[in-house]
Short mmCIF file of C-alpha atoms in Angstrom, two decimals:
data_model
loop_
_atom_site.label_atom_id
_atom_site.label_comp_id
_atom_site.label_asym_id
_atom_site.label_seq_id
_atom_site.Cartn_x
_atom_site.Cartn_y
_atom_site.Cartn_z
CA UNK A 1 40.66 -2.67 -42.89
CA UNK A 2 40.62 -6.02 -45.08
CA UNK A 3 37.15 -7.62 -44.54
CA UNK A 4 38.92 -10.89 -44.11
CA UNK A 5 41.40 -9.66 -41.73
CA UNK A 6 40.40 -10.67 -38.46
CA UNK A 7 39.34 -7.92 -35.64
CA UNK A 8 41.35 -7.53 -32.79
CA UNK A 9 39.72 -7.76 -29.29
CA UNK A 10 40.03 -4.15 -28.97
CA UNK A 11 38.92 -3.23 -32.38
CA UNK A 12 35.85 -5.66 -31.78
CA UNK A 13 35.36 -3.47 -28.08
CA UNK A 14 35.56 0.03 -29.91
CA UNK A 15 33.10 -1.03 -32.51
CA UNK A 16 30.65 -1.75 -29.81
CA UNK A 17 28.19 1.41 -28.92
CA UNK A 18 28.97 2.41 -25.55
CA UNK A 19 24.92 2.76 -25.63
CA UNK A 20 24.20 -0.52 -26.70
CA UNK A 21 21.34 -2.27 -24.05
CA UNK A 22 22.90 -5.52 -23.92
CA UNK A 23 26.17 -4.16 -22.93
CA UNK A 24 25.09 -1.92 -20.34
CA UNK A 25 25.04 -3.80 -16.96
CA UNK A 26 22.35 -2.28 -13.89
CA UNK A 27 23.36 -2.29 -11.06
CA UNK A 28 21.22 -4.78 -8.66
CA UNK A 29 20.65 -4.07 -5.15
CA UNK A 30 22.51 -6.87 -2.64
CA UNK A 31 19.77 -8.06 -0.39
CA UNK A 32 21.62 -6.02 2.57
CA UNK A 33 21.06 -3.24 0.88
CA UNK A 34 17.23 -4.30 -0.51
CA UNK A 35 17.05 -5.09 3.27
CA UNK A 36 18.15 -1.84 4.65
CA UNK A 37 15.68 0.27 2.48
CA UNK A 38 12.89 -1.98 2.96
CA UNK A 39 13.42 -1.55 7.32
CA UNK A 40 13.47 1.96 6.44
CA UNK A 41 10.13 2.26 4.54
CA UNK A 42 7.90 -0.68 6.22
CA UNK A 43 6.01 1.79 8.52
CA UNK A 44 4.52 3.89 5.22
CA UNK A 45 4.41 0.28 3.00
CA UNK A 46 2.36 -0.87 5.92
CA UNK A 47 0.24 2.04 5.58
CA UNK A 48 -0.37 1.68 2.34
CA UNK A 49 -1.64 -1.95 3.23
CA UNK A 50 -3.83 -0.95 6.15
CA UNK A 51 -5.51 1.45 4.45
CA UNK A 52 -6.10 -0.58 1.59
CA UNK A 53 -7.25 -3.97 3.27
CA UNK A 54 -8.18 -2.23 6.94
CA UNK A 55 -6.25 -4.81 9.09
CA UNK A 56 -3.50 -4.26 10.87
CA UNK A 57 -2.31 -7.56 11.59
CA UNK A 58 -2.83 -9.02 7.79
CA UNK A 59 -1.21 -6.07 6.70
CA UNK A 60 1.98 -6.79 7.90
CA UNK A 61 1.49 -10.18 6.03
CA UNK A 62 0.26 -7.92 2.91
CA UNK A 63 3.88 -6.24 3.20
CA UNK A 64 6.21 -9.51 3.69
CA UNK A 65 3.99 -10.90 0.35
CA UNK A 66 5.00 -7.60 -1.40
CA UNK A 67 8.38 -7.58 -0.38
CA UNK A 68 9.01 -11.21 -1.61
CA UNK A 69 7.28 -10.28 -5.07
CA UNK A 70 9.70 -7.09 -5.10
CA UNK A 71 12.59 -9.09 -4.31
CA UNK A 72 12.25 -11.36 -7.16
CA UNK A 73 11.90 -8.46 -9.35
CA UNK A 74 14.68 -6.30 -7.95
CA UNK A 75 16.73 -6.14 -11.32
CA UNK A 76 13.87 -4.00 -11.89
CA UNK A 77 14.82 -1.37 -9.56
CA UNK A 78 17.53 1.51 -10.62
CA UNK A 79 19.50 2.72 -7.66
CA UNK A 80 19.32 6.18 -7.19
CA UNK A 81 15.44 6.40 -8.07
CA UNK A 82 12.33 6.25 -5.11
CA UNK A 83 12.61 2.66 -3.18
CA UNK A 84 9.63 3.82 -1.50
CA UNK A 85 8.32 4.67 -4.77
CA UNK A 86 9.11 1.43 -6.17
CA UNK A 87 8.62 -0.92 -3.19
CA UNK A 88 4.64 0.77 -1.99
CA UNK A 89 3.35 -0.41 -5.91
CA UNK A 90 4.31 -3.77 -4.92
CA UNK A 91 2.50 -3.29 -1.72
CA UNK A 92 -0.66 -1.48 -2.96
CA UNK A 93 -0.54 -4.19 -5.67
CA UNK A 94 -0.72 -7.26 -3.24
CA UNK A 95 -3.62 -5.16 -0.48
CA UNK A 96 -5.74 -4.70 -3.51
CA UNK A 97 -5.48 -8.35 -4.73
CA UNK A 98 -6.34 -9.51 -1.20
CA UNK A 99 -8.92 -7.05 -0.59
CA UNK A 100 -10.49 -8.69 -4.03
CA UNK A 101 -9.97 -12.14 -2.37
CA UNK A 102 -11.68 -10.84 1.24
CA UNK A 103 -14.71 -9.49 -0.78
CA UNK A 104 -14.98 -12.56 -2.90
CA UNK A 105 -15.06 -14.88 0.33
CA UNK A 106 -17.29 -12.70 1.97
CA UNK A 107 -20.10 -12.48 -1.06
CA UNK A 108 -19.86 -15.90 -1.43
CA UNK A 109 -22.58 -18.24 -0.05
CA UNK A 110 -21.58 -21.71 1.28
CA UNK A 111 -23.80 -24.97 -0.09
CA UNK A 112 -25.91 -22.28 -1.98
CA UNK A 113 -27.20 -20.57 0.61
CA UNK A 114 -25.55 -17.40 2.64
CA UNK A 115 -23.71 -18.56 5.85
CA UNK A 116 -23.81 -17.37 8.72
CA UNK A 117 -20.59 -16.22 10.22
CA UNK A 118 -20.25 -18.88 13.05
CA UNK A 119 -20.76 -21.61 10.36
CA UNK A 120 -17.28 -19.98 8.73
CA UNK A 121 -15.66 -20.42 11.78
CA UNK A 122 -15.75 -16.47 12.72
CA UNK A 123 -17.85 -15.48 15.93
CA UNK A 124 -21.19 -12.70 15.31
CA UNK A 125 -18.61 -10.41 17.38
CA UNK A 126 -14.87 -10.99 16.22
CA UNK A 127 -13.51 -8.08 14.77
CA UNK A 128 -12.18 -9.67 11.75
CA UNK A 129 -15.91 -10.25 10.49
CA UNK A 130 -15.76 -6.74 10.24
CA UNK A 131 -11.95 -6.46 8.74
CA UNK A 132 -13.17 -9.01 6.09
CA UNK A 133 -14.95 -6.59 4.32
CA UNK A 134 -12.19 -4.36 4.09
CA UNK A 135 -13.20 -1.83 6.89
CA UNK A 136 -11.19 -0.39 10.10
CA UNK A 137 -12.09 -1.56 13.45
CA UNK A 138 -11.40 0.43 16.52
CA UNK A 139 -9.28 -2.72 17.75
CA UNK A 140 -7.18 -2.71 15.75
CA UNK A 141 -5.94 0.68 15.34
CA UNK A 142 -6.55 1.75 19.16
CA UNK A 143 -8.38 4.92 17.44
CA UNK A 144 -11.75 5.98 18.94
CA UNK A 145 -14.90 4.27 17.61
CA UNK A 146 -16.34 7.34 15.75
CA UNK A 147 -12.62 8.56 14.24
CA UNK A 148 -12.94 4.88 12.61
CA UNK A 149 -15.96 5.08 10.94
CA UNK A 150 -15.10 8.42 9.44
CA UNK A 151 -12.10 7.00 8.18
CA UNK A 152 -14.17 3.98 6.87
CA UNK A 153 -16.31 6.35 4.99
CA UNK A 154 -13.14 7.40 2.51
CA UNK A 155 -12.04 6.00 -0.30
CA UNK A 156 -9.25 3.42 -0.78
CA UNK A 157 -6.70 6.32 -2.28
CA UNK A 158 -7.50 9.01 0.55
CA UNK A 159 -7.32 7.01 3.33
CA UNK A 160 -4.26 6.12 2.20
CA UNK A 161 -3.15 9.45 1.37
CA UNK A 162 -4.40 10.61 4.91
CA UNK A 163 -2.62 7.85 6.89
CA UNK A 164 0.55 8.26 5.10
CA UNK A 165 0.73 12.55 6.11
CA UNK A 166 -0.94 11.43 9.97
CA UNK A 167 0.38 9.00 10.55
CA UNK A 168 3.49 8.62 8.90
CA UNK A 169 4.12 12.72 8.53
CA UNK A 170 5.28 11.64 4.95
CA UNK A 171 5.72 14.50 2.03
CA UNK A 172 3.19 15.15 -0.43
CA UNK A 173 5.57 14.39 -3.42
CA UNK A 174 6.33 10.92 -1.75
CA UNK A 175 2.90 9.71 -1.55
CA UNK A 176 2.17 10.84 -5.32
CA UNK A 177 5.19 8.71 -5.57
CA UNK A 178 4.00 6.14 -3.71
CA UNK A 179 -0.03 6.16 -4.67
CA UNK A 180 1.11 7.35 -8.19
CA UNK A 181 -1.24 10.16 -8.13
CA UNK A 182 -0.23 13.56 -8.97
CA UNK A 183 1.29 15.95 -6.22
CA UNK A 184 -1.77 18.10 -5.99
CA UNK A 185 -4.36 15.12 -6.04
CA UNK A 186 -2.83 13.73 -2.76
CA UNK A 187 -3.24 17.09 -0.85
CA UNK A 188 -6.53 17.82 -2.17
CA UNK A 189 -7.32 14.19 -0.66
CA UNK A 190 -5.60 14.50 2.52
CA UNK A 191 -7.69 18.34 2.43
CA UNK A 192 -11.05 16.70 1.86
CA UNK A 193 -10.54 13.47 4.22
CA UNK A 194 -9.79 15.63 7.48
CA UNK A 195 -12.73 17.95 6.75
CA UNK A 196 -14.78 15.18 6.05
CA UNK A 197 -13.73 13.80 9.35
CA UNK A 198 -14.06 16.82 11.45
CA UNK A 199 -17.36 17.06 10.01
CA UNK A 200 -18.56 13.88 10.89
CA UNK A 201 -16.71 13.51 14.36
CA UNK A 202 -18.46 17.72 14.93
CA UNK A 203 -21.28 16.08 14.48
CA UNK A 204 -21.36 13.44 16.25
CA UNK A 205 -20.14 15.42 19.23
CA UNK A 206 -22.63 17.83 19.39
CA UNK A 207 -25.14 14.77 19.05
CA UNK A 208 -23.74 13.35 22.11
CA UNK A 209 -24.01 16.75 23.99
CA UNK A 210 -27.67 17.01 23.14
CA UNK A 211 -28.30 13.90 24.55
CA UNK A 212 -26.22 14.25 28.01
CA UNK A 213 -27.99 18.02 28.04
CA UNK A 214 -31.69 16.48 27.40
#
């Protein structure tokens, strides 16, 4: 073809790789559909947050701040991957920040001195002086005093990777997925957490029969 002839719109189209980034349009989720997925998946996302920040009720605010951030990344997303996958980063993301925050308030003294919590406007008592530093209390998840300190005793990762198979009977490839941890990291957690809890709860049980038997 004559460099100076001009290119017809179809010429110009064939010339174009079919591979080309720019010309390749994602699909983007509507928000019906980012909507839809996210209802499906907000029990494990707000797993994810509980066991990261260890409070139920901020956790659900930990999951509507993660699902904002998500949604303003959602060109991000390819259909046809994980949403779970995609969406619990988001929310692991956002726990750990506040957790951060929770730890940073707490450690802080007010006026150069430590405070005492009825000067931050918390009661001695009120379970979120406990929640604050990023504990479980027995309140809060309706579980029995003792099964909440063992689960305060793990770390961030397996008590996340325990609550997610408990709690929300999820498969061990999702919550690699999810926690991106390898496959066999999140049942070796979930393997260590329950002994580690039927340890401590054996224990404590057969304290407790010593002392009624004394």
């Amino acid at each position: 073809m004559n460099p100076t002839t001009p290119m017809t719109p179809a010429a110009r189209a064939a010339a174009i790789p079919a591979s080309t980034p720019s010309t390749v349009q994602r699909a983007v989720f509507s928000r019906d559909e980012f909507a839809r997925e996210f209802a499906a998946t907000s029990r494990a996302m707000w797993c994810i947050a509980a066991a990261v920040i260890g409070d139920r009720s901020r956790a659900e605010d930990v999951v509507q701040e993660a699902a904002l951030a998500a949604w303003q990344k959602i060109e991000e997303f390819e259909p046809g991957t994980s949403f779970l996958a995609w969406m619990g980063k988001f929310v692991r993301y956002t726990a750990l920040n506040e957790a951060r925050r929770r730890k940073m308030r707490a450690a802080a003294p007010l006026d150069g001195v430590d405070a005492p919590a009825s000067r931050l406007g918390v009661q001695e008592d009120d379970p979120r002086s406990v929640t604050s530093r990023g504990t479980v209390s027995a309140e809060q998840t309706g579980f029995d005093d003792h099964v909440v300190s063992a689960l305060n005793d793990l770390d961030e990762t397996a008590r996340a990777c325990l609550l997610l198979r408990t709690v929300h009977d999820m498969a061990y490839r999702d919550i690699s997925l999810v926690l991106d941890v390898p496959e066999g990291t999140a049942m070796s957690h979930v393997h260590r957490a329950r002994k580690l809890m039927r340890d401590q709860l054996a224990e404590h049980y057969e304290q407790t029969s010593g002392r009624r038997s004394a």
